[in-house]
XYZ file of C-alpha atoms in Angstrom:
494
model
C -3.657 7.253 -8.851
C -0.318 8.803 -7.086
C 3.039 7.280 -8.254
C 4.998 5.855 -5.522
C 9.010 6.167 -6.033
C 11.535 3.577 -4.809
C 15.349 5.081 -4.062
C 16.538 3.700 -7.546
C 13.559 5.252 -9.438
C 13.800 8.497 -7.393
C 17.609 8.642 -8.826
C 16.845 7.819 -12.423
C 14.557 10.765 -12.528
C 17.091 13.157 -10.810
C 19.642 12.101 -12.982
C 17.695 12.467 -16.300
C 16.863 16.056 -15.644
C 20.186 16.963 -14.730
C 21.423 15.529 -17.859
C 18.836 17.296 -19.932
C 20.425 20.495 -18.277
C 16.855 21.215 -16.779
C 18.418 21.852 -13.406
C 21.639 20.754 -11.234
C 22.337 19.181 -8.067
C 22.770 22.214 -6.132
C 19.345 23.494 -7.750
C 17.440 20.163 -6.220
C 18.914 20.694 -2.792
C 18.092 24.170 -2.522
C 14.409 23.813 -3.768
C 14.243 20.745 -1.102
C 15.667 22.712 1.638
C 13.655 25.928 0.979
C 10.383 23.974 0.230
C 10.742 21.857 3.605
C 11.216 24.993 5.878
C 7.759 26.118 4.009
C 6.050 23.114 5.236
C 7.862 23.555 8.808
C 7.186 27.038 9.317
C 3.620 26.217 8.429
C 3.312 23.462 11.108
C 5.266 25.651 13.690
C 5.049 29.560 12.938
C 6.847 30.738 15.794
C 10.348 30.857 15.696
C 12.319 28.777 18.464
C 15.377 26.669 18.957
C 16.104 24.075 16.200
C 18.327 21.344 16.273
C 19.214 19.907 12.787
C 21.128 16.574 12.468
C 22.944 16.286 9.125
C 24.439 13.142 7.760
C 27.258 12.674 5.415
C 25.387 12.691 2.091
C 23.122 14.410 0.136
C 19.955 14.136 2.732
C 22.631 15.941 4.981
C 23.375 18.309 2.312
C 19.233 19.384 2.394
C 19.702 19.605 6.248
C 22.424 22.419 5.766
C 19.881 24.350 3.228
C 17.180 23.972 6.143
C 19.491 25.376 8.555
C 20.190 28.349 6.674
C 16.483 28.805 5.723
C 15.350 28.554 9.472
C 18.116 30.880 10.615
C 16.651 33.378 8.136
C 13.421 33.316 9.663
C 14.588 34.092 12.907
C 15.205 30.654 14.462
C 17.775 29.638 16.777
C 19.692 26.758 14.885
C 22.167 24.128 16.240
C 23.417 22.057 13.283
C 24.779 18.516 14.509
C 26.617 16.167 12.074
C 27.367 12.539 12.175
C 30.566 12.226 10.624
C 33.294 14.602 10.105
C 31.601 17.508 8.067
C 34.953 18.169 6.201
C 34.262 14.646 4.301
C 31.307 16.087 2.685
C 31.865 16.661 -0.971
C 29.632 17.594 -3.994
C 26.434 19.465 -3.559
C 26.511 18.560 0.222
C 29.909 19.958 0.737
C 29.018 23.333 -0.886
C 25.544 23.825 1.359
C 28.001 22.714 4.331
C 30.375 25.543 3.585
C 27.037 27.863 3.030
C 26.083 27.054 6.464
C 29.837 27.635 8.024
C 29.426 31.153 7.076
C 26.476 31.377 9.213
C 27.185 29.085 12.192
C 29.238 26.128 13.432
C 28.973 22.498 13.248
C 29.175 20.246 16.170
C 29.737 16.605 16.649
C 27.135 16.559 19.776
C 24.100 18.273 20.661
C 23.709 21.061 23.248
C 21.687 20.228 26.435
C 19.208 23.014 25.400
C 15.957 21.218 24.814
C 15.224 21.896 20.943
C 11.700 23.121 19.784
C 12.121 21.360 16.562
C 14.454 18.223 15.485
C 15.354 18.133 11.652
C 16.774 14.732 10.772
C 18.697 15.158 7.605
C 20.690 12.192 8.594
C 19.830 9.404 5.743
C 17.015 9.717 3.617
C 16.252 7.356 0.652
C 18.466 4.743 -0.257
C 19.803 3.461 3.021
C 21.762 0.712 2.353
C 23.208 -0.496 5.901
C 21.703 -0.651 9.122
C 21.733 2.802 10.847
C 23.063 3.043 14.465
C 22.087 6.607 15.888
C 24.508 7.726 18.566
C 22.878 9.321 21.583
C 24.814 12.302 21.293
C 22.593 12.948 18.312
C 19.272 12.665 20.072
C 17.234 15.277 21.761
C 17.958 15.523 25.106
C 15.910 14.019 27.760
C 12.492 15.414 28.482
C 12.496 17.186 25.188
C 9.071 16.974 23.348
C 10.161 18.804 20.028
C 8.369 18.593 16.699
C 10.448 15.892 14.768
C 10.568 16.506 11.202
C 12.112 14.089 8.754
C 13.715 15.249 5.480
C 12.643 12.833 2.790
C 12.885 9.794 5.262
C 13.192 8.758 8.628
C 16.592 7.922 9.301
C 16.867 3.886 9.510
C 13.475 3.602 7.793
C 13.743 1.903 4.285
C 12.187 4.131 1.520
C 11.438 1.031 -0.494
C 9.789 -1.284 1.854
C 8.824 0.811 5.049
C 11.134 -1.526 7.022
C 13.603 -0.169 9.776
C 17.042 -1.566 9.248
C 19.023 -1.516 12.719
C 17.840 1.499 14.469
C 15.500 4.660 13.530
C 14.297 7.851 14.608
C 10.965 8.787 14.508
C 9.315 11.707 13.046
C 5.781 13.399 13.559
C 6.289 14.942 10.049
C 8.117 13.526 7.260
C 8.688 15.877 4.172
C 9.308 13.818 1.025
C 10.164 15.174 -2.379
C 8.884 15.098 -5.497
C 6.595 12.285 -5.050
C 5.745 9.745 -2.017
C 8.284 6.856 -1.500
C 6.888 3.426 -1.356
C 8.395 2.873 2.164
C 6.186 5.442 3.811
C 2.982 3.575 2.853
C 4.469 0.239 3.790
C 4.902 -2.041 6.693
C 6.367 0.234 9.603
C 6.362 3.136 7.281
C 3.225 5.164 8.700
C 4.271 4.333 12.033
C 7.715 6.233 11.835
C 6.510 8.742 9.515
C 4.090 10.548 11.349
C 2.379 12.858 8.893
C 3.772 12.990 5.069
C 3.614 15.937 3.118
C 5.166 15.814 -0.446
C 7.326 18.881 -1.597
C 7.524 19.706 -5.170
C 10.950 20.095 -6.332
C 10.001 20.583 -9.996
C 10.697 17.245 -11.627
C 8.447 15.309 -14.099
C 8.174 11.798 -14.334
C 7.766 11.480 -18.140
C 11.131 9.616 -18.713
C 10.499 7.026 -16.098
C 7.039 5.703 -15.975
C 5.425 2.543 -14.623
C 6.291 2.466 -11.103
C 4.088 1.215 -8.278
C 0.875 3.607 -8.005
C -1.071 4.412 -4.994
C -5.047 3.476 -5.625
C -7.390 6.513 -5.354
C -11.233 6.823 -5.881
C -12.418 5.028 -8.916
C -14.689 6.471 -11.646
C -17.471 5.446 -13.489
C -19.165 2.894 -11.034
C -22.057 4.735 -10.567
C -23.234 4.049 -13.950
C -26.587 2.096 -14.153
C -27.817 1.880 -17.692
C -28.485 -0.748 -19.701
C -30.273 -4.357 -19.425
C -29.004 -6.093 -16.095
C -27.280 -8.801 -18.045
C -25.231 -5.715 -19.247
C -23.452 -5.468 -15.761
C -22.478 -9.159 -15.507
C -23.849 -12.346 -13.502
C -21.520 -13.178 -10.518
C -21.622 -16.924 -9.219
C -20.811 -17.312 -5.652
C -20.032 -20.689 -4.288
C -21.278 -21.715 -0.706
C -20.236 -24.356 2.002
C -22.640 -26.712 3.468
C -25.584 -26.550 6.038
C -24.384 -23.981 8.416
C -21.345 -22.673 6.655
C -23.071 -20.211 4.222
C -22.807 -17.143 6.128
C -19.603 -16.195 4.361
C -20.561 -16.743 0.944
C -23.878 -14.926 1.706
C -22.024 -11.673 2.796
C -19.882 -12.093 -0.526
C -22.939 -12.653 -2.704
C -24.444 -9.547 -1.204
C -21.470 -7.338 -1.685
C -20.948 -8.528 -5.308
C -24.553 -7.346 -5.747
C -24.154 -4.014 -4.178
C -21.016 -3.349 -6.076
C -23.210 -3.438 -9.375
C -23.184 -6.824 -10.727
C -26.754 -7.105 -12.737
C -27.344 -10.675 -11.069
C -26.034 -12.624 -8.418
C -26.373 -16.426 -7.805
C -25.164 -18.451 -4.596
C -24.496 -21.747 -5.328
C -24.454 -23.860 -2.565
C -25.128 -28.159 -1.798
C -28.429 -29.279 -2.117
C -28.892 -29.812 1.733
C -28.244 -26.213 2.263
C -30.629 -24.792 -0.237
C -33.669 -24.069 2.538
C -31.221 -22.630 4.800
C -29.941 -20.091 2.276
C -33.336 -19.554 0.787
C -34.654 -18.386 4.088
C -31.995 -15.191 4.182
C -31.814 -14.361 0.530
C -34.134 -12.521 -1.923
C -32.564 -10.430 -4.356
C -29.800 -12.979 -4.589
C -30.670 -16.067 -6.760
C -29.812 -19.801 -5.561
C -28.822 -22.618 -7.335
C -28.316 -26.211 -5.854
C -24.612 -27.515 -6.843
C -24.264 -30.886 -5.530
C -20.619 -31.457 -6.756
C -17.733 -30.270 -9.167
C -19.548 -32.033 -12.113
C -22.786 -30.414 -11.594
C -20.702 -26.917 -11.225
C -19.083 -27.897 -14.301
C -22.375 -28.330 -16.495
C -23.846 -25.368 -14.692
C -20.914 -23.151 -16.202
C -21.135 -24.924 -19.519
C -24.895 -24.359 -19.979
C -25.058 -20.816 -18.962
C -22.354 -18.752 -20.498
C -24.020 -15.580 -19.179
C -22.366 -16.501 -15.877
C -19.562 -14.004 -16.183
C -17.532 -14.322 -12.789
C -17.332 -16.502 -10.095
C -16.283 -16.184 -6.570
C -15.467 -19.069 -4.263
C -13.289 -19.989 -0.856
C -14.986 -18.377 1.825
C -16.952 -21.395 4.064
C -15.919 -23.831 1.616
C -13.848 -26.123 3.681
C -10.466 -27.585 2.746
C -11.615 -31.067 1.620
C -11.059 -32.632 -1.480
C -14.803 -31.515 -2.640
C -13.227 -27.758 -2.686
C -10.112 -28.493 -4.643
C -12.423 -30.450 -7.083
C -14.738 -27.157 -7.134
C -11.767 -25.117 -7.802
C -10.532 -27.464 -10.647
C -13.851 -27.086 -12.432
C -14.172 -23.199 -12.239
C -10.703 -22.623 -13.647
C -11.168 -25.167 -16.257
C -14.386 -22.851 -17.381
C -11.836 -19.904 -17.712
C -14.146 -17.433 -16.439
C -12.691 -14.601 -14.441
C -12.399 -15.749 -10.700
C -11.546 -14.601 -7.279
C -9.997 -17.188 -4.802
C -9.876 -16.908 -1.391
C -9.711 -18.356 2.069
C -10.523 -22.172 1.780
C -10.276 -22.024 -2.175
C -6.346 -21.084 -1.532
C -5.575 -23.149 1.743
C -6.803 -26.440 0.252
C -3.806 -26.175 -2.013
C -1.312 -25.689 1.022
C 0.369 -28.881 0.674
C 0.541 -28.561 -3.328
C 0.541 -25.014 -4.438
C 2.189 -26.053 -7.840
C -1.254 -27.873 -8.850
C -2.941 -24.897 -7.956
C -0.514 -22.444 -10.274
C -0.810 -24.955 -13.277
C -4.681 -24.725 -13.432
C -4.781 -20.912 -12.946
C -5.162 -18.248 -15.934
C -4.889 -14.478 -16.386
C -8.606 -13.995 -15.575
C -7.829 -15.082 -11.626
C -7.449 -12.796 -8.769
C -5.944 -14.674 -5.417
C -6.620 -12.804 -2.252
C -4.434 -14.100 0.288
C -4.042 -12.823 3.956
C -0.455 -13.145 5.370
C -0.879 -16.657 6.491
C -2.627 -17.951 3.515
C 0.423 -15.988 1.530
C 2.800 -18.153 3.494
C 1.169 -21.263 2.875
C 1.129 -20.893 -0.786
C 4.492 -18.943 -1.455
C 6.562 -20.310 1.566
C 9.866 -19.300 0.274
C 8.683 -15.437 -0.791
C 7.254 -15.235 2.570
C 10.093 -16.466 4.401
C 12.454 -14.080 2.820
C 10.006 -11.094 3.374
C 9.803 -12.041 7.049
C 13.664 -12.106 7.885
C 15.155 -9.585 9.462
C 16.594 -6.919 6.767
C 20.405 -6.412 7.315
C 20.851 -4.168 4.453
C 19.137 -2.061 2.196
C 16.832 -1.840 0.019
C 14.857 -4.055 2.354
C 12.329 -6.806 0.718
C 9.154 -5.021 0.247
C 5.459 -6.574 0.380
C 5.768 -5.135 -3.158
C 8.335 -7.421 -4.072
C 6.873 -10.302 -2.617
C 3.145 -9.988 -4.351
C 5.051 -9.176 -7.782
C 7.228 -12.310 -7.283
C 3.957 -14.333 -6.236
C 1.671 -12.797 -9.237
C 4.854 -13.838 -11.738
C 4.868 -17.408 -10.048
C 0.820 -17.873 -10.319
C 0.469 -16.143 -13.615
C -2.652 -14.110 -12.535
C -3.232 -10.906 -10.056
C -2.280 -11.299 -6.417
C -3.917 -9.366 -3.726
C -1.873 -9.458 -0.650
C -3.897 -8.394 2.302
C -3.072 -5.592 4.938
C -3.589 -2.527 5.900
C -1.136 -1.963 3.113
C -2.826 -4.105 0.653
C -0.765 -4.664 -2.710
C -2.129 -5.717 -5.666
C 0.203 -7.362 -8.118
C -0.121 -8.392 -11.716
C 2.085 -10.789 -13.789
C 3.155 -8.185 -16.123
C 4.580 -6.170 -13.301
C 2.047 -3.698 -12.427
C 1.761 -2.989 -9.089
C -1.006 -1.075 -7.062
C -1.214 -0.152 -3.426
C -4.031 0.638 -1.349
C -2.915 1.969 1.704
C -5.608 1.987 4.482
C -3.415 4.227 6.431
C -2.826 7.768 7.678
C -6.388 9.600 7.027
C -7.701 6.499 5.399
C -7.003 4.004 8.532
C -9.940 1.619 9.381
C -8.745 -0.495 11.972
C -12.131 -1.899 12.775
C -11.910 -3.886 9.542
C -10.211 -6.270 11.348
C -12.952 -8.189 12.540
C -14.578 -11.721 11.043
C -16.100 -11.945 7.537
C -14.591 -8.599 6.451
C -12.607 -10.596 4.008
C -15.268 -12.474 2.511
C -16.802 -9.045 1.597
C -13.685 -8.093 -0.225
C -14.174 -11.429 -2.285
C -17.598 -10.509 -3.240
C -16.578 -7.204 -4.442
C -14.094 -8.384 -6.480
C -16.288 -10.952 -7.976
C -18.745 -8.190 -8.590
C -16.156 -6.154 -10.365
C -15.253 -8.847 -12.660
C -18.855 -9.481 -13.540
C -19.010 -6.036 -14.674
C -16.132 -6.628 -17.062
C -13.578 -4.924 -15.152
C -9.713 -6.387 -15.508
C -8.597 -8.510 -12.753
C -5.806 -5.953 -11.555
C -8.600 -2.657 -11.651
C -11.287 -5.065 -10.407
C -9.310 -5.759 -7.137
C -7.676 -2.293 -6.724
C -10.897 -0.812 -6.839
C -12.479 -3.509 -4.558
C -9.738 -2.574 -2.259
C -10.580 1.029 -2.047
C -14.302 0.524 -1.831
C -13.948 -2.112 1.086
C -12.027 0.782 3.065
C -14.102 3.504 2.084
C -17.179 1.987 3.496
C -15.283 0.615 6.352
C -14.680 4.336 7.347
C -18.650 5.175 6.549
C -19.250 2.773 9.285
C -16.846 3.339 11.759
C -15.803 1.860 14.907
C -18.223 -1.077 15.836
C -18.277 -2.551 12.507
C -18.986 -6.245 11.869
C -18.907 -7.580 8.251
C -22.654 -7.246 7.395
C -22.339 -3.553 7.432
C -20.234 -3.346 4.716
C -22.104 -4.021 1.801
C -24.874 -1.792 3.067
C -22.725 1.077 3.392
C -21.958 0.920 -0.498
C -24.802 2.950 -1.871
C -23.667 5.815 -0.012
C -19.879 5.426 -1.007
C -21.039 4.773 -4.642
C -23.354 7.451 -4.573
C -20.569 9.786 -3.255
C -18.370 8.738 -6.766
C -21.023 10.175 -9.118
C -21.271 8.715 -12.664
């Protein structure tokens, strides 16, 4: 899994490397600017007219290095600064002076349309609203390649939210490691394409930040008896309300649970029996019957519930019975919404083996104060992020919280955070259709049954969910997802 940087963590890593004497700030700036130009030239080999926008801090210092190296490669370079260039100090001031030995620094852009605009105004660590003067924007009619140095100005590197104004990029060249804000919220929309430039830093002194979920390993194994792969129980709603749970159960079976049983009200047994073959079926009249089933069969190794259950007292009782049994459990949809008026009751019964999978609306009902702060317009940086929200929610609930979205955040109560980004090359917008969240519930339940811990199960399920959707493509309906899993799993190997 790739590490995701926050601004504070990036500063700590840089500072630690400099304190050990491994590198100087001037070295890092030179490496960043030189590496950025390598990527710019790869994207646009023919020299042209470049407009380089330099801010007052270290991001501006990177910009001066970019200007110098572009000039050396035959570009016509125009450097424009946001503030009085003489106020730049330290390493940025040194690189300002190096540029001045080559060309001038202006306060307004020329009228000549540029072929390239380099945004080195504000990078990571934006702390106040950004207001970009019109004088620093490309002239009307210009269609340049827009390149951001580390972050597009105005975009919070921790949250992916715009603070004030913003400058969109076609290509964002980020240093050392991806930034969280490049994958969260509005980040992908403003960053364009993201390329990481190596500047020779390690991470050993500052481990444990958010990580980006990648392909899982070992899921293709099929050795052993079926019970070695667990037995998942999926609970269904009544007559005419079983489709969501059937899809979830099928997903649990496809992802490798050894056995899957659908538990439903007695009146719905015939309806479900007509549509199930490999999935077993058990009547579950009420919460008391469910408690007896779980007590009598310890081989039921994971439970999923919520899709299609309804939001009445019976659902609350079913949730209570499952949580009392202390089995690995995934709660979704109605199993969450039924506690909207009393989330503390749910939190009091949860245990570390649980996974909650709210979408934005369900999250707001369970954690209204956290959701309210997340929804507020940011006035300073770092802005509150979906990582912050999910982390706080997981600590309060005492279990894993998977906050759904194109930027799905999986947070554990110990502070471990994983981000699955269905963005950039992994975008699957056709997942926004009815029933796909129910399939995700089944994937998590199946992986819990196989013995994965809650955090890894949720993260792996999120990756498989998107990968299956990408296999199907536009026109996807939720029933397609379980059927796409064999090809996905086969591609992972053993």
